[in-house]
Structure formats: structure tokens, C-alpha cells
Amino acid sequence: MRCKDCERWYGAEDDGFGPCSIKNSRGDVRYITFAMHKCDEIYANVPDKEETETC
């Protein structure tokens, strides 16, 4: 899963950066992530939307 697709990410679609609420609640210093960042938290094993869509 990418940050932009996560319910725990509150990013600005315009510039693509925003805070990950999981990292923020834990107190991580680097809690700002990029929209296209691949999840390294609890959704790490959830496939991307593009991977699951079929024609």
C-alpha cells in the first residue's frame, strides 16, 4: 500500500507530502512521508490498488 491510499495518512494531494498518523503517534522524528512511499508500517503487506485492479 502507498501512503496516499492509507486512511492513516493526512497528506496534501497537491504537493504529495503529509504526516503518517502511525509514525506521529509513536513520536517518530520523521513522520512526514511522501504520497508514493510504500508502507513500512501495519499495512506493509497490503497490495497497492494498481496491483489488484484488472481490466
mmCIF file of C-alpha atoms in Angstrom:
data_model
loop_
_atom_site.group_PDB
_atom_site.id
_atom_site.type_symbol
_atom_site.label_atom_id
_atom_site.label_comp_id
_atom_site.label_asym_id
_atom_site.label_seq_id
_atom_site.Cartn_x
_atom_site.Cartn_y
_atom_site.Cartn_z
ATOM 1 C CA MET A 1 0.000 0.000 0.000
ATOM 2 C CA ARG A 2 1.140 3.535 -0.764
ATOM 3 C CA CYS A 3 0.777 6.371 1.756
ATOM 4 C CA LYS A 4 -1.679 8.243 -0.467
ATOM 5 C CA ASP A 5 -4.107 5.301 -0.268
ATOM 6 C CA CYS A 6 -3.899 4.871 3.504
ATOM 7 C CA GLU A 7 -6.606 6.048 5.896
ATOM 8 C CA ARG A 8 -3.869 6.947 8.408
ATOM 9 C CA TRP A 9 -2.122 9.418 6.068
ATOM 10 C CA TYR A 10 -3.221 13.045 6.034
ATOM 11 C CA GLY A 11 -1.277 14.430 3.118
ATOM 12 C CA ALA A 12 -1.834 17.255 0.764
ATOM 13 C CA GLU A 13 -2.618 15.886 -2.665
ATOM 14 C CA ASP A 14 -1.104 18.997 -4.240
ATOM 15 C CA ASP A 15 2.458 18.604 -3.025
ATOM 16 C CA GLY A 16 2.368 14.926 -2.072
ATOM 17 C CA PHE A 17 3.799 15.185 1.434
ATOM 18 C CA GLY A 18 1.962 14.608 4.679
ATOM 19 C CA PRO A 19 2.119 13.069 8.145
ATOM 20 C CA CYS A 20 1.683 9.389 8.844
ATOM 21 C CA SER A 21 -0.508 9.256 11.959
ATOM 22 C CA ILE A 22 1.015 5.894 12.950
ATOM 23 C CA LYS A 23 4.546 7.314 12.991
ATOM 24 C CA ASN A 24 3.338 10.557 14.572
ATOM 25 C CA SER A 25 1.505 8.832 17.446
ATOM 26 C CA ARG A 26 4.631 6.807 18.183
ATOM 27 C CA GLY A 27 6.647 10.028 18.391
ATOM 28 C CA ASP A 28 8.930 9.356 15.430
ATOM 29 C CA VAL A 29 11.070 12.320 14.451
ATOM 30 C CA ARG A 30 10.493 11.611 10.737
ATOM 31 C CA TYR A 31 6.740 11.204 10.486
ATOM 32 C CA ILE A 32 6.268 13.162 7.253
ATOM 33 C CA THR A 33 6.045 10.831 4.263
ATOM 34 C CA PHE A 34 5.666 11.147 0.510
ATOM 35 C CA ALA A 35 2.391 10.082 -1.125
ATOM 36 C CA MET A 36 4.024 7.376 -3.238
ATOM 37 C CA HIS A 37 6.057 5.950 -0.336
ATOM 38 C CA LYS A 38 5.487 2.212 0.098
ATOM 39 C CA CYS A 39 4.108 1.487 3.564
ATOM 40 C CA ASP A 40 6.589 0.263 6.158
ATOM 41 C CA GLU A 41 4.028 0.142 8.958
ATOM 42 C CA ILE A 42 0.975 -2.037 9.654
ATOM 43 C CA TYR A 43 -0.158 -2.002 6.003
ATOM 44 C CA ALA A 44 3.178 -3.114 4.576
ATOM 45 C CA ASN A 45 1.732 -6.366 3.208
ATOM 46 C CA VAL A 46 -1.397 -4.840 1.667
ATOM 47 C CA PRO A 47 -1.098 -4.729 -2.137
ATOM 48 C CA ASP A 48 -1.273 -1.421 -3.999
ATOM 49 C CA LYS A 49 -4.546 -0.559 -5.735
ATOM 50 C CA GLU A 50 -2.789 -0.750 -9.107
ATOM 51 C CA GLU A 51 -1.633 -4.314 -8.350
ATOM 52 C CA THR A 52 -5.149 -5.535 -7.554
ATOM 53 C CA GLU A 53 -7.062 -3.854 -10.399
ATOM 54 C CA THR A 54 -7.759 -5.890 -13.505
ATOM 55 C CA CYS A 55 -9.061 -4.857 -16.898
#
